[in-house]
Structure formats: C-alpha cells, structure tokens
PDB file of C-alpha atoms and ligand atoms in Angstrom:
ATOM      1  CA  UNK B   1    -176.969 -66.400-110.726  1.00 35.00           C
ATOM      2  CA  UNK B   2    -174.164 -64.162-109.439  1.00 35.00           C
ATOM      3  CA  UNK B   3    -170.740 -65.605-109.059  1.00 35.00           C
ATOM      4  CA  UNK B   4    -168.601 -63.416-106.830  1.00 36.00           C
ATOM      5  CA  UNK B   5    -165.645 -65.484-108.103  1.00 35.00           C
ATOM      6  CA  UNK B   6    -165.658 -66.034-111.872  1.00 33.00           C
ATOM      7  CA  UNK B   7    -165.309 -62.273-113.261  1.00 29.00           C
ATOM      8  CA  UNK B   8    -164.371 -58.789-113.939  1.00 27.00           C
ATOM      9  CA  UNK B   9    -167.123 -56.646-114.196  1.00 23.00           C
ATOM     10  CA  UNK B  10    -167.444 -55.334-110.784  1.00 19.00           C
ATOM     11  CA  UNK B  11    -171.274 -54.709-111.361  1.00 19.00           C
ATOM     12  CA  UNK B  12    -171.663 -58.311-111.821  1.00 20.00           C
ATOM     13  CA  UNK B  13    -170.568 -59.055-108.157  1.00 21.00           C
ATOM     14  CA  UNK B  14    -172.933 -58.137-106.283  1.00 22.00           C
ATOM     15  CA  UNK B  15    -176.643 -59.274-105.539  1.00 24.00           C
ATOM     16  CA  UNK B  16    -177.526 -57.520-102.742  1.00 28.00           C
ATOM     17  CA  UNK B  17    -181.176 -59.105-102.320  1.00 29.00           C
ATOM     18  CA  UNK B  18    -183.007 -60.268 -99.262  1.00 34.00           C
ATOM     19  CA  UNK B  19    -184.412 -63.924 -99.854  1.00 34.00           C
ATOM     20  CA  UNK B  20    -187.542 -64.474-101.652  1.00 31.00           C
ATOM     21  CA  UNK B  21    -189.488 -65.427 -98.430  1.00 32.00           C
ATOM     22  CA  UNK B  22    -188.557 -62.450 -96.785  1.00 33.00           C
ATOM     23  CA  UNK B  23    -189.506 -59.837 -99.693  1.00 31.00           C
ATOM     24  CA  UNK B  24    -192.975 -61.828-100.199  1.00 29.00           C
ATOM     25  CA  UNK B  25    -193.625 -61.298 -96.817  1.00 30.00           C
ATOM     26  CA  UNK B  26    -193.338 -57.292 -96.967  1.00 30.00           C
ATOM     27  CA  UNK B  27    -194.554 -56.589-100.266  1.00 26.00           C
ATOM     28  CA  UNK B  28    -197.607 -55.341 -98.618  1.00 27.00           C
ATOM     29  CA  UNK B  29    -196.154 -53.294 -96.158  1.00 29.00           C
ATOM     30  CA  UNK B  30    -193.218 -51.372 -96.728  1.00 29.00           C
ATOM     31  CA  UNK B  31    -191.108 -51.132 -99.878  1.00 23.00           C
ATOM     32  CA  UNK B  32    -187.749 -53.949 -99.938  1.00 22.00           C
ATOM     33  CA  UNK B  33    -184.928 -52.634 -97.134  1.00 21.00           C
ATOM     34  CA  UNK B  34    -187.111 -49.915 -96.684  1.00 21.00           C
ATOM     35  CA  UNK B  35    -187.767 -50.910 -93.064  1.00 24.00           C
ATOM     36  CA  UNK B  36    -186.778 -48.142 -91.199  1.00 26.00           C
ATOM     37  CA  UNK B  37    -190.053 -45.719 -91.226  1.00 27.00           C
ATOM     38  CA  UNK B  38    -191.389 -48.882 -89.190  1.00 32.00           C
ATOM     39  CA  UNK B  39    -187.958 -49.828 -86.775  1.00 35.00           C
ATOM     40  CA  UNK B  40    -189.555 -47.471 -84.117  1.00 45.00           C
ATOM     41  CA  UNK B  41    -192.209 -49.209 -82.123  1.00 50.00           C
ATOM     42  CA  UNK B  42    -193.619 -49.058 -78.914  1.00 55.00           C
ATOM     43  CA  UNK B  43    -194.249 -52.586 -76.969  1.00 55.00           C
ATOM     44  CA  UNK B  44    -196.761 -53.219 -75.175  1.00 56.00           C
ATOM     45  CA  UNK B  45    -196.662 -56.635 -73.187  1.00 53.00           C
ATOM     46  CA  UNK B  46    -198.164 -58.440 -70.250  1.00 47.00           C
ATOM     47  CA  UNK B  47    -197.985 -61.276 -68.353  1.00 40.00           C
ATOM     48  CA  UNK B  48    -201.380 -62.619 -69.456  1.00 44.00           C
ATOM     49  CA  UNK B  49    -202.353 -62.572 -73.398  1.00 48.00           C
ATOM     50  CA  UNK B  50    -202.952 -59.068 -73.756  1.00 51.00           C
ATOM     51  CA  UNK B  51    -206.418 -58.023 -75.356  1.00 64.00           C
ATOM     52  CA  UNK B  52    -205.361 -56.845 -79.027  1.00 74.00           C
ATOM     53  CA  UNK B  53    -209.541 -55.076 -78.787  1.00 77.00           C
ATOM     54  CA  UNK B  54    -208.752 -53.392 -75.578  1.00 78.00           C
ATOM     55  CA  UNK B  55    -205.559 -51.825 -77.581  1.00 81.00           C
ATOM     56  CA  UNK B  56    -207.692 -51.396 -80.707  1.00 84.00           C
ATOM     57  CA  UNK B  57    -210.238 -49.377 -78.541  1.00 85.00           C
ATOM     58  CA  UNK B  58    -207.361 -47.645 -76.803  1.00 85.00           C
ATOM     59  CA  UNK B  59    -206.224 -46.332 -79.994  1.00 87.00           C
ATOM     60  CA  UNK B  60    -210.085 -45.858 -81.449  1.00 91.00           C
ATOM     61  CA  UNK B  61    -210.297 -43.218 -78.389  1.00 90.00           C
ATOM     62  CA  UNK B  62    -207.649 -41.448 -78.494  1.00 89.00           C
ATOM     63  CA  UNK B  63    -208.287 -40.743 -82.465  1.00 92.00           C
ATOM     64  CA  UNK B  64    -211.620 -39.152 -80.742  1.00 92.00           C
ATOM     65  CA  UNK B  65    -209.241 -36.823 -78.513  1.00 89.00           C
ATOM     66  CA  UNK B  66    -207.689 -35.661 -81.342  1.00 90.00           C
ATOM     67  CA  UNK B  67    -204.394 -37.721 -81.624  1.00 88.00           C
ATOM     68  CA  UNK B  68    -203.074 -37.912 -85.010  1.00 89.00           C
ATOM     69  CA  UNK B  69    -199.821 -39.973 -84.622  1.00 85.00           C
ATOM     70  CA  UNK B  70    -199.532 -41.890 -87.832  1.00 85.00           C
ATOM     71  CA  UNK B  71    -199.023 -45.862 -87.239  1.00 84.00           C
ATOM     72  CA  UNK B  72    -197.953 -48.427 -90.041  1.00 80.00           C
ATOM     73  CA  UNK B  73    -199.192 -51.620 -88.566  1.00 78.00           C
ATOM     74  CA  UNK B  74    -199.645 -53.320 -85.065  1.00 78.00           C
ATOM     75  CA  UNK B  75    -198.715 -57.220 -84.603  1.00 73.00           C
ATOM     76  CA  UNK B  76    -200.103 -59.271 -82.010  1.00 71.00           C
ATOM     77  CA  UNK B  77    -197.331 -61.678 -80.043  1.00 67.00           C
ATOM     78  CA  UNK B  78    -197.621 -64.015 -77.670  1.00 63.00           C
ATOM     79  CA  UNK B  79    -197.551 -61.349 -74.764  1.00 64.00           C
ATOM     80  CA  UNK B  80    -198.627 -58.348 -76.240  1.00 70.00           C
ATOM     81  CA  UNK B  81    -198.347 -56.267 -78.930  1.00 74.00           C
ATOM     82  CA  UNK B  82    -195.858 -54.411 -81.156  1.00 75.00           C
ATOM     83  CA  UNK B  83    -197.227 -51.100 -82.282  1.00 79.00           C
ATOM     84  CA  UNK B  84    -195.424 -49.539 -85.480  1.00 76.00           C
ATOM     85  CA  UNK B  85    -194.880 -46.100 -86.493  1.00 77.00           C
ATOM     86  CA  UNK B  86    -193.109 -43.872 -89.192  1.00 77.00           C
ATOM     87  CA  UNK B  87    -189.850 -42.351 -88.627  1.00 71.00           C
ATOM     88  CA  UNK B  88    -191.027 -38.785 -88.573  1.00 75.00           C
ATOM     89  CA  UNK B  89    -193.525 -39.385 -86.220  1.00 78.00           C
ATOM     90  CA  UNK B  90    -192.844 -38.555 -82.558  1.00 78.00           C
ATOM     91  CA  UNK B  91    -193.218 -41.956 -81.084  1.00 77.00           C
ATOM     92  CA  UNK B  92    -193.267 -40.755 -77.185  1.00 78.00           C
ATOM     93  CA  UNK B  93    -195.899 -38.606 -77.852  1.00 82.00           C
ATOM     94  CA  UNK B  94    -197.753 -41.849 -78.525  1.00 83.00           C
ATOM     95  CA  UNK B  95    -196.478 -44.079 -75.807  1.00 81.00           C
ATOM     96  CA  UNK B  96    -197.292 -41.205 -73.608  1.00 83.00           C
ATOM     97  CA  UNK B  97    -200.737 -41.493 -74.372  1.00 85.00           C
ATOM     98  CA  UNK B  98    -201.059 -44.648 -74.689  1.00 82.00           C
ATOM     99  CA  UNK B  99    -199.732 -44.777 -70.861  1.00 81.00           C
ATOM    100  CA  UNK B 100    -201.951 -42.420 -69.989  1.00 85.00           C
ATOM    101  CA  UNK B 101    -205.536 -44.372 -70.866  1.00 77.00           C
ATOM    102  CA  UNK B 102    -205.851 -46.012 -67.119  1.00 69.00           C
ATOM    103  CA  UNK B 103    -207.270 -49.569 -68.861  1.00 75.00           C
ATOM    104  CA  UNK B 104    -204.453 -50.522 -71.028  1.00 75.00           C
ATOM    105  CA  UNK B 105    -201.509 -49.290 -68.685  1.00 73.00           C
ATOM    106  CA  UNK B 106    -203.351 -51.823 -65.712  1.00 73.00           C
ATOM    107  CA  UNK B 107    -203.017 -54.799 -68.017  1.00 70.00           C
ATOM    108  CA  UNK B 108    -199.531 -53.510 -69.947  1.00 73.00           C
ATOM    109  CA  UNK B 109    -195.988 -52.516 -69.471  1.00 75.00           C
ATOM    110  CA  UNK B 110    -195.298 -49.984 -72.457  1.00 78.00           C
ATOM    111  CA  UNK B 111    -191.870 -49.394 -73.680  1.00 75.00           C
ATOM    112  CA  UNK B 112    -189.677 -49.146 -76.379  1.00 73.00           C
ATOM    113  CA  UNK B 113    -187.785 -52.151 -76.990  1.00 67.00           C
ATOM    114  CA  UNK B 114    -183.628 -51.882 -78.427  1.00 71.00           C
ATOM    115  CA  UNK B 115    -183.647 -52.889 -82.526  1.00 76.00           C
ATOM    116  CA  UNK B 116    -181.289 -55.507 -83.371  1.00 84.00           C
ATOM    117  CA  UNK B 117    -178.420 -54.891 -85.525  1.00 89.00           C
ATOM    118  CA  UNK B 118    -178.831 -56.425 -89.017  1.00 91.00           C
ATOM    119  CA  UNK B 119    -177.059 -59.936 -90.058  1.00 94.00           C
ATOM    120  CA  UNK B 120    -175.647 -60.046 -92.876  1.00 93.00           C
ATOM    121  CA  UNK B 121    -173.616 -63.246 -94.980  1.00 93.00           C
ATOM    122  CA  UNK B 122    -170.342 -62.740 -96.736  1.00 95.00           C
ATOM    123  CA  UNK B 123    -170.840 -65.587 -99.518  1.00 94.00           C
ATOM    124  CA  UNK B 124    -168.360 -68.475-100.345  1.00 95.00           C
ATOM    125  CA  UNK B 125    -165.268 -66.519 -98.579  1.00 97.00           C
ATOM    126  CA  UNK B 126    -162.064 -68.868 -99.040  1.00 97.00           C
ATOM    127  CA  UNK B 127    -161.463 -70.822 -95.544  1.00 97.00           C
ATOM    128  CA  UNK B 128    -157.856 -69.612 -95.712  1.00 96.00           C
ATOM    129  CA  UNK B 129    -158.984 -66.140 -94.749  1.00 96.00           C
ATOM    130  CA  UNK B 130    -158.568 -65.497 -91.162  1.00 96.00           C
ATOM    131  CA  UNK B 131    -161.603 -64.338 -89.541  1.00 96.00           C
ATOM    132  CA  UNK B 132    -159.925 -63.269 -86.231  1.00 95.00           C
ATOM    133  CA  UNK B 133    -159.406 -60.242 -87.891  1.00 94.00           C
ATOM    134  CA  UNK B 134    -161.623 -59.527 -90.929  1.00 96.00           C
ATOM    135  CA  UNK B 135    -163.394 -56.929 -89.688  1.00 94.00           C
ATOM    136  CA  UNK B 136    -160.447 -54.617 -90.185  1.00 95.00           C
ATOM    137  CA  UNK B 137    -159.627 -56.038 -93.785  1.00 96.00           C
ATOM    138  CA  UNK B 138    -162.731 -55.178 -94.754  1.00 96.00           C
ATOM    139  CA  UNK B 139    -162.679 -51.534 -93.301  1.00 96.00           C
ATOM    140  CA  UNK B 140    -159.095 -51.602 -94.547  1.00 96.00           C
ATOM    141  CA  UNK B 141    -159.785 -52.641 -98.409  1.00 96.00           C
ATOM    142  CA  UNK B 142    -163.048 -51.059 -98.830  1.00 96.00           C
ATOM    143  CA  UNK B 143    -162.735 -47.073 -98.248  1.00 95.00           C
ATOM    144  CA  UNK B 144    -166.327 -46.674 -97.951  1.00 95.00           C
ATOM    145  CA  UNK B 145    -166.075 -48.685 -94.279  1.00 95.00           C
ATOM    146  CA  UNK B 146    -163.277 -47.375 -93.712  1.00 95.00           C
ATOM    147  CA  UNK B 147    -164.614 -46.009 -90.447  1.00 91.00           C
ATOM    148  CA  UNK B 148    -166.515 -48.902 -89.212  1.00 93.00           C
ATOM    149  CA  UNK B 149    -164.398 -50.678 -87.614  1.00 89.00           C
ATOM    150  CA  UNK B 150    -166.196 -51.215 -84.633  1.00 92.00           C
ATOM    151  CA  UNK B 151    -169.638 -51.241 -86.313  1.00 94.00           C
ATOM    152  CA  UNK B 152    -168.717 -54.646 -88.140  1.00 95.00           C
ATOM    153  CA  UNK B 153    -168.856 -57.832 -85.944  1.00 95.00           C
ATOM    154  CA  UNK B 154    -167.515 -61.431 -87.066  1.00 95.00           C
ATOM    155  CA  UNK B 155    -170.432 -64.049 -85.955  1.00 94.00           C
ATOM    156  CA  UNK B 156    -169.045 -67.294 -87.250  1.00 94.00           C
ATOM    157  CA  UNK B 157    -168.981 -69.191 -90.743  1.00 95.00           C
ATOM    158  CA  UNK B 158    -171.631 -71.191 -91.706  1.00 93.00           C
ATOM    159  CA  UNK B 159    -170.435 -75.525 -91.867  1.00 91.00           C
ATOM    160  CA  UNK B 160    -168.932 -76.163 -95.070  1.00 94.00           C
ATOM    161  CA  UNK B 161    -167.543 -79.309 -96.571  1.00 96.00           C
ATOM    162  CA  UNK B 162    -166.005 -77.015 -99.380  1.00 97.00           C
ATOM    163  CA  UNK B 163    -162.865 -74.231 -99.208  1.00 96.00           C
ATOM    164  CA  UNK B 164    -164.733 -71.812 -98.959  1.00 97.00           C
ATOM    165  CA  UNK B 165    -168.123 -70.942 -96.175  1.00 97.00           C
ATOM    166  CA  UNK B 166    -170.497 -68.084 -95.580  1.00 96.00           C
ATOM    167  CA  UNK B 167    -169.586 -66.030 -92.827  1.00 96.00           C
ATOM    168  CA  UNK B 168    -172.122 -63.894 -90.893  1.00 95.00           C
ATOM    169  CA  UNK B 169    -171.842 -60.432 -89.779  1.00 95.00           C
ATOM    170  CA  UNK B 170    -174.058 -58.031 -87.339  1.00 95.00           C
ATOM    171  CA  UNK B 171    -173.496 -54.817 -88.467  1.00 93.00           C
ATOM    172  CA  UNK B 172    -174.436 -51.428 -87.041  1.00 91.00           C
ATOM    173  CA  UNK B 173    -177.677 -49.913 -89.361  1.00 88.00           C
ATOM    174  CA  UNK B 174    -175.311 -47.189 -90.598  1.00 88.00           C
ATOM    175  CA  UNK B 175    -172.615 -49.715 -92.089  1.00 92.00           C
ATOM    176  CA  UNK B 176    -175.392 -52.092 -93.454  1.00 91.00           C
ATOM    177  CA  UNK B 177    -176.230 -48.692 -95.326  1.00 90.00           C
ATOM    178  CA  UNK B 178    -173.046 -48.013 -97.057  1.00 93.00           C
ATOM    179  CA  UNK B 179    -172.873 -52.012 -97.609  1.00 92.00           C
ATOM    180  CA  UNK B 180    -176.175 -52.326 -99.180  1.00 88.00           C
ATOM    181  CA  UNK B 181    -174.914 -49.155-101.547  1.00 89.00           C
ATOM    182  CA  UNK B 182    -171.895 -50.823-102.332  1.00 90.00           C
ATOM    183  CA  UNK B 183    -171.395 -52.976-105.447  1.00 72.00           C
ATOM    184  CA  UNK B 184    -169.087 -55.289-103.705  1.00 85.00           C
ATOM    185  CA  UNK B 185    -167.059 -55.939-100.926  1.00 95.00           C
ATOM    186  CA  UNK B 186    -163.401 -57.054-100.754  1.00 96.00           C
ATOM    187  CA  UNK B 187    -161.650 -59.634 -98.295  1.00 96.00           C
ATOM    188  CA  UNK B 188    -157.753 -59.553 -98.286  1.00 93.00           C
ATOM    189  CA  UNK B 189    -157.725 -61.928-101.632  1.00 93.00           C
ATOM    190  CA  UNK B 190    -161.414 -61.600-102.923  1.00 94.00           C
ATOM    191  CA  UNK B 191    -164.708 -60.161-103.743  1.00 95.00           C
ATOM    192  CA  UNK B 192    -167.821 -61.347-102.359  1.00 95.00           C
ATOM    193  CA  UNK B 193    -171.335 -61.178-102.710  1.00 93.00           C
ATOM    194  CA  UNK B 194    -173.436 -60.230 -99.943  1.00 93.00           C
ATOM    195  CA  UNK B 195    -176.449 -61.159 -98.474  1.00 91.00           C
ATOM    196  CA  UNK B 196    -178.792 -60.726 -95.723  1.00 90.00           C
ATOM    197  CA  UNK B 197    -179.227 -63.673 -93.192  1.00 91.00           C
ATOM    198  CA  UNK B 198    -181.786 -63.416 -90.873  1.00 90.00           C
ATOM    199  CA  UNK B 199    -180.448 -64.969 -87.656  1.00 90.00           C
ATOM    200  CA  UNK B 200    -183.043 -67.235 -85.785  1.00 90.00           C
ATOM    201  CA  UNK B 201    -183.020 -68.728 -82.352  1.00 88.00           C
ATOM    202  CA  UNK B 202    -183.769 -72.712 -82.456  1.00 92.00           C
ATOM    203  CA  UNK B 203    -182.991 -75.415 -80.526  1.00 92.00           C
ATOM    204  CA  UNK B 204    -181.415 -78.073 -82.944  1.00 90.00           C
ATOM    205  CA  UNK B 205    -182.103 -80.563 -80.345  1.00 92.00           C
ATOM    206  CA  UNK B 206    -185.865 -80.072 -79.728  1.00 93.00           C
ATOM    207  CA  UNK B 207    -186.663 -77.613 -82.398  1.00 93.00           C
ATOM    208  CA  UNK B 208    -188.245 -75.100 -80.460  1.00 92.00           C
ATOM    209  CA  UNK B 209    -187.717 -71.365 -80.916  1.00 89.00           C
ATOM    210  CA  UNK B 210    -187.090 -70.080 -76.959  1.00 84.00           C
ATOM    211  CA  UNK B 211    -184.066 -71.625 -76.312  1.00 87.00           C
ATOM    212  CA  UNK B 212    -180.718 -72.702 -78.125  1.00 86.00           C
ATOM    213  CA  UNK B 213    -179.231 -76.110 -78.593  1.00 89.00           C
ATOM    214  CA  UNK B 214    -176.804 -75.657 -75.509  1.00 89.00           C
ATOM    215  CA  UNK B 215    -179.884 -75.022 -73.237  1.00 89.00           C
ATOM    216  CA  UNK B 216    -181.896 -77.722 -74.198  1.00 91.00           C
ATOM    217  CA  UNK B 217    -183.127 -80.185 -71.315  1.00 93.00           C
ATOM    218  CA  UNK B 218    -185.511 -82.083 -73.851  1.00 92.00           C
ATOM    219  CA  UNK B 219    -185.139 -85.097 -75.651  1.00 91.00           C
ATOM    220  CA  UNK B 220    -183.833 -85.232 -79.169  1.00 92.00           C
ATOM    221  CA  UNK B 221    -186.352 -85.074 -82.148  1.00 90.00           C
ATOM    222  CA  UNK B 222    -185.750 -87.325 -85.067  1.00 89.00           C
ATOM    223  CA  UNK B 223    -187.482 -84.871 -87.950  1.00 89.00           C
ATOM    224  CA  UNK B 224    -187.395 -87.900 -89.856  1.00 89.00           C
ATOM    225  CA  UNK B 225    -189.752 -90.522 -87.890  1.00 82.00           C
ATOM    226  CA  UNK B 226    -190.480 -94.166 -88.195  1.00 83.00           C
ATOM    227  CA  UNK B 227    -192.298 -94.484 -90.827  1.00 86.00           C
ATOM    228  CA  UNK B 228    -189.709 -92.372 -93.012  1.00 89.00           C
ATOM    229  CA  UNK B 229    -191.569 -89.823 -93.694  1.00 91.00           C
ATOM    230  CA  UNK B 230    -190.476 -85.779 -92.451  1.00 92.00           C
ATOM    231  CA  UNK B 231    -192.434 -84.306 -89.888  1.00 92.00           C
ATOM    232  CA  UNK B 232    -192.240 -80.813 -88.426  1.00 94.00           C
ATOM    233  CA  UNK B 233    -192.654 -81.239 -84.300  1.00 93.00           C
ATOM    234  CA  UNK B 234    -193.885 -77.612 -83.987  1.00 94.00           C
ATOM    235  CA  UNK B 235    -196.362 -78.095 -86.581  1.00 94.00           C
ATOM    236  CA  UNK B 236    -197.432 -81.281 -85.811  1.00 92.00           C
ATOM    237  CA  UNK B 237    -198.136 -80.031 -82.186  1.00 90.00           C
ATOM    238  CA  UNK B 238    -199.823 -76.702 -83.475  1.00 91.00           C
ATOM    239  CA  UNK B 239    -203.706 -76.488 -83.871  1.00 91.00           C
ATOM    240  CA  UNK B 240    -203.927 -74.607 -86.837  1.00 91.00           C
ATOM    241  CA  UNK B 241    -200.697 -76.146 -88.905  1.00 93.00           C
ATOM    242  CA  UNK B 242    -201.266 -79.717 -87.409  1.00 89.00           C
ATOM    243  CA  UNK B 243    -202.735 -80.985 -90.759  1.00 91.00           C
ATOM    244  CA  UNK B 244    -199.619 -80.124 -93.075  1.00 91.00           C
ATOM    245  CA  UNK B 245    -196.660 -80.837 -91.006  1.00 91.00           C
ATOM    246  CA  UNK B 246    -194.830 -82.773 -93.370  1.00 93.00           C
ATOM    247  CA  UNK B 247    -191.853 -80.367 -93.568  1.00 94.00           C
ATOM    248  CA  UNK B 248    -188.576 -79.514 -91.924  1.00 94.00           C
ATOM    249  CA  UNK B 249    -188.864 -77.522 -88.236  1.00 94.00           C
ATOM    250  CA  UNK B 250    -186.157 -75.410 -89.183  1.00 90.00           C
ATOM    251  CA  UNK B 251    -186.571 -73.870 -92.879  1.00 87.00           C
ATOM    252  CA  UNK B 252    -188.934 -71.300 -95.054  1.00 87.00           C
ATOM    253  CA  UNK B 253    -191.317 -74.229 -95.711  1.00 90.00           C
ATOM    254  CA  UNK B 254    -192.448 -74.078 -91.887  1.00 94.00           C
ATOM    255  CA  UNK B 255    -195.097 -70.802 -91.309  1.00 94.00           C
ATOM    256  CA  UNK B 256    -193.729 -71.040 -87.744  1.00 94.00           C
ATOM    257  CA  UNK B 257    -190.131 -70.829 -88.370  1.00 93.00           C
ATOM    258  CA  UNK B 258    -191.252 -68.194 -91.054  1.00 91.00           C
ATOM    259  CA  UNK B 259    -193.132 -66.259 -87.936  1.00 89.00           C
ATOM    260  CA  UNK B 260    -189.816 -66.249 -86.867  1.00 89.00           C
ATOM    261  CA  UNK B 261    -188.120 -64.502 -89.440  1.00 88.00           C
ATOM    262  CA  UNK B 262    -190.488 -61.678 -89.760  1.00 84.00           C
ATOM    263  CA  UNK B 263    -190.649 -61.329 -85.622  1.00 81.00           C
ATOM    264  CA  UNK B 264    -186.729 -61.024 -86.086  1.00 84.00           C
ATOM    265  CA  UNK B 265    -186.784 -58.491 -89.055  1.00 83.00           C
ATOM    266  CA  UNK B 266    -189.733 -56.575 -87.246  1.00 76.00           C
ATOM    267  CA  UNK B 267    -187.289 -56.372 -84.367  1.00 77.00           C
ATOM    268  CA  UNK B 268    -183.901 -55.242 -86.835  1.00 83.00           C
ATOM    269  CA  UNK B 269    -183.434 -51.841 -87.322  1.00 81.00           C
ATOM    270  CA  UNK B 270    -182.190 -51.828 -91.367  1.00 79.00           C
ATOM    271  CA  UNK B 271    -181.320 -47.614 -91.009  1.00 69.00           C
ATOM    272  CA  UNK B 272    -181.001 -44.630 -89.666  1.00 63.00           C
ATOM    273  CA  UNK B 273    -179.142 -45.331 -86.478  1.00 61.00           C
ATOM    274  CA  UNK B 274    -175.066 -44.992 -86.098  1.00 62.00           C
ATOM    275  CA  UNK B 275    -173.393 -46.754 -82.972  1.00 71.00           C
ATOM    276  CA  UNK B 276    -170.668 -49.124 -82.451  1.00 71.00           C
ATOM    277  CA  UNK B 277    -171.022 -52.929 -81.906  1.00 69.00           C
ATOM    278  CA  UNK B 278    -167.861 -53.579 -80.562  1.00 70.00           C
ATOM    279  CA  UNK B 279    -167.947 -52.509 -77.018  1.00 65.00           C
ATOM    280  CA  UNK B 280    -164.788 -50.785 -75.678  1.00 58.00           C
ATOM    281  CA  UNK B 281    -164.014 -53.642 -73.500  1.00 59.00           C
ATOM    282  CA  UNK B 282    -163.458 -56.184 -76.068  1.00 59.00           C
ATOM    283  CA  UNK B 283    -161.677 -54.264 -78.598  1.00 58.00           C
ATOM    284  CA  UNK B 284    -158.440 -53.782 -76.207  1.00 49.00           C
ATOM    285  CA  UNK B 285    -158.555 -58.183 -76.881  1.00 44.00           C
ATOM    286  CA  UNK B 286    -158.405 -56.965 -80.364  1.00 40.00           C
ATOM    287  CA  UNK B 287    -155.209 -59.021 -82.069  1.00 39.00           C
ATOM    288  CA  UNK B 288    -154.503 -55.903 -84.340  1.00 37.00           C
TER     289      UNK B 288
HETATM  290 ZN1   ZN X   1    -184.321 -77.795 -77.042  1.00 94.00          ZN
HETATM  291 ZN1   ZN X   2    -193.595 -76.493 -89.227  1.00 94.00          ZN
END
C-alpha cells in the first residue's frame, strides 16, 4: 500500500497501523492505540493455578462494601490473574483491598507489575545506514524527538536478503506518542514508514514461548515433518488446538503464538508515561 520510498507527498508516507491480528483482537475492548486507560493493572499470581472464582467472589464482595473502583477486564494466566483498570482510577486503592480480603492474599502475591516499553519497526531502512548511532539521527532530523534521545533504543534489524531491513525500536510511551502523531520519520538519507512490532519470546529451536533460542537444552523441531506436511509442536501437543495444528509455531495463524501477542501488548504501556530507556551507564559507551 504505502511506499515510504517512491514519493513526495509527505502524507503518503506514513501508515502508522498496528497489524490486522492485533486490532481484531481489541476491537472489543478498547479503541486502536488506545491502550493506556487499561496499562495499569494489578497482578495477582501464585504458585499453584490461582482460582479465577475465588477472585471473582473477592471482587463480588467488596462491590457489597461499597467499593466502586471501575475495572476494564481481568485475564486469567497461567499463575494468576491480571486485573485491569482505567487510568483515572486509583489503582492502590484497589490492590489495597484486594490485599486486605484474608482468602485471596493466602493463595496470592498482589502487585503491580513494570509495563514494557512499546516496539516499534522502522520499514525497509537502506543497510548503508549505520545503526550504531541512529537513535540520535532520528532525534537530530526530526524536531519533534528532538528530546528523546535516550527514550529511543536500537534493537536490531530484522534478516534481509535485500539493501534495505526493518529495524526495531523500544521506545519510551511518551516518544511512541509523538511518533504515532507524526506523519513520518526521517533517517540521515530517508523517510520511513513505521510500524508497530510486537516483540515475542520463542525458542527457534524448540518453539516454545519461556525461553529463547540461546537457552534451549531441547532437541530441534523440524515444523515440517516426514510426511511433508507443516505441523505446529505447541498445537499439536495442546488439548484444545490438537485437532488443527497444521500451521507454523511461530506466526498469527497459531492461537498460541497469538496468546502471545496480546499477553505482550496487555503487558506494553502505549501512553502516558515519560522515562528514559537508555540507562546512564550505557550512554557514556555512546560513540557520539
Ligand atoms: Zn527451546
Ligand atoms: Zn499452533
């Protein structure tokens, strides 16, 4: 659709769009990049499987006492919970009580888990440009970042048997805001589109989703077996998605690796918080 490379019309540059999997999975929820009323959460987790109705019941009772904390949704995870509320509401208040009902504090550590910065993708940016220090260039050609220096961190370039890659970015939620504003965003020779890129941890070894490739101890799985025909180990292994596993472990098609992406986004604060990224010790290895 959008070619960041082909034109004049600076409104032409930019699609600023999450991916379609992504925006299907919110549309009930919360309104595209409008994440932030639901980036404050409180956590509740165990070492055994947490009872979601001994949480439900929690809540039911302290509606009864009066407590009118508005929440936008609560997810079940493998050892707990994640409770979601609105940014105006005061979200200690809640923990607070939520601490104090005897029950679910016995079976449940309650906190407030640290967001994750966004990702973001710089699309098709020309190999020659040197990445080393391209977090400046952008601050330094695009005056809207011009102070975010240290809120803009260089992850690495996707593989690319072309000149140019995609090169990821965390960003700290107050630069993804001016980014997402902005029409366009220039590199020291070019404009590029921009993108989100929701970052998941997989092994590409074993295909599983708690450790990385370097970590891996397990044996390689061929996603293409035998009998030449694709199959998806964490489906195939899965009671509910064992029947249609014929997919890739590690794209959209998979409802596990999809899991994955929304646990990641429920986890990313998109707004409303300013820090840096960079920590003080490593900008001093800074080459500029
Ligand atoms: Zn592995
Ligand atoms: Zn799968």
């Amino acid at each position: 659709m959008l070619k960041p490379n082909s034109g004049e019309s600076s409104s032409l540059y930019f699609a600023y769009c999450i991916p379609q999997f992504v925006r299907k999975s919110f549309v009930n929820t919360k309104p595209i990049l409008g994440l932030a009323a639901t980036d404050r959460r409180i956590t509740a987790g165990s070492s055994q499987s947490m009872e979601m109705a001994q949480l439900n019941e929690t809540i039911k009772k302290l509606r009864e006492n009066g407590c009118k904390t508005k929440i936008n949704n609560i997810y079940k995870t493998k050892k707990g919970a994640i409770i979601k509320v609105p940014n105006e509401e005061n979200i200690n208040t809640l923990m607070n009580q939520l601490k104090n009902n005897g029950s679910l504090s016995k079976i449940s550590k309650i906190y407030t888990p640290t967001p994750l910065d966004p990702t973001i993708v710089l699309k098709s940016v020309n190999k020659s440009t040197d990445l080393s220090n391209l977090n400046s260039v952008l601050c330094d050609m695009n005056q809207e970042l011009a102070d975010c220096k240290y809120k803009i961190k260089i992850l690495f370039p996707m593989k690319s048997n072309t000149s140019s890659h995609d090169v990821v970015l965390r960003v700290a939620p107050s630069a993804y805001e001016i980014i997402k504003r902005m029409k366009h965003i220039y590199t020291i020779s070019q404009v590029v589109e921009v993108r989100d890129k929701v970052l998941v941890r997989q092994c590409q070894t074993c295909f599983q989703f708690d450790h990385n490739t370097k970590m891996c101890t397990n044996q390689k799985i061929n996603i293409i077996g035998p009998d030449n025909i694709v199959k998806c180990v964490n489906c195939n292994g899965h009671n509910k998605f064992k029947e249609n596993s014929n997919h890739y472990p590690n794209n959209r098609e998979c409802p596990l690796y999809l899991n994955q992406i929304n646990r990641t986004i429920q986890r990313t604060c998109y707004n409303s918080l300013d820090h840096d990224i960079i920590s003080s010790s490593s900008r001093s290895s800074e080459s500029d």
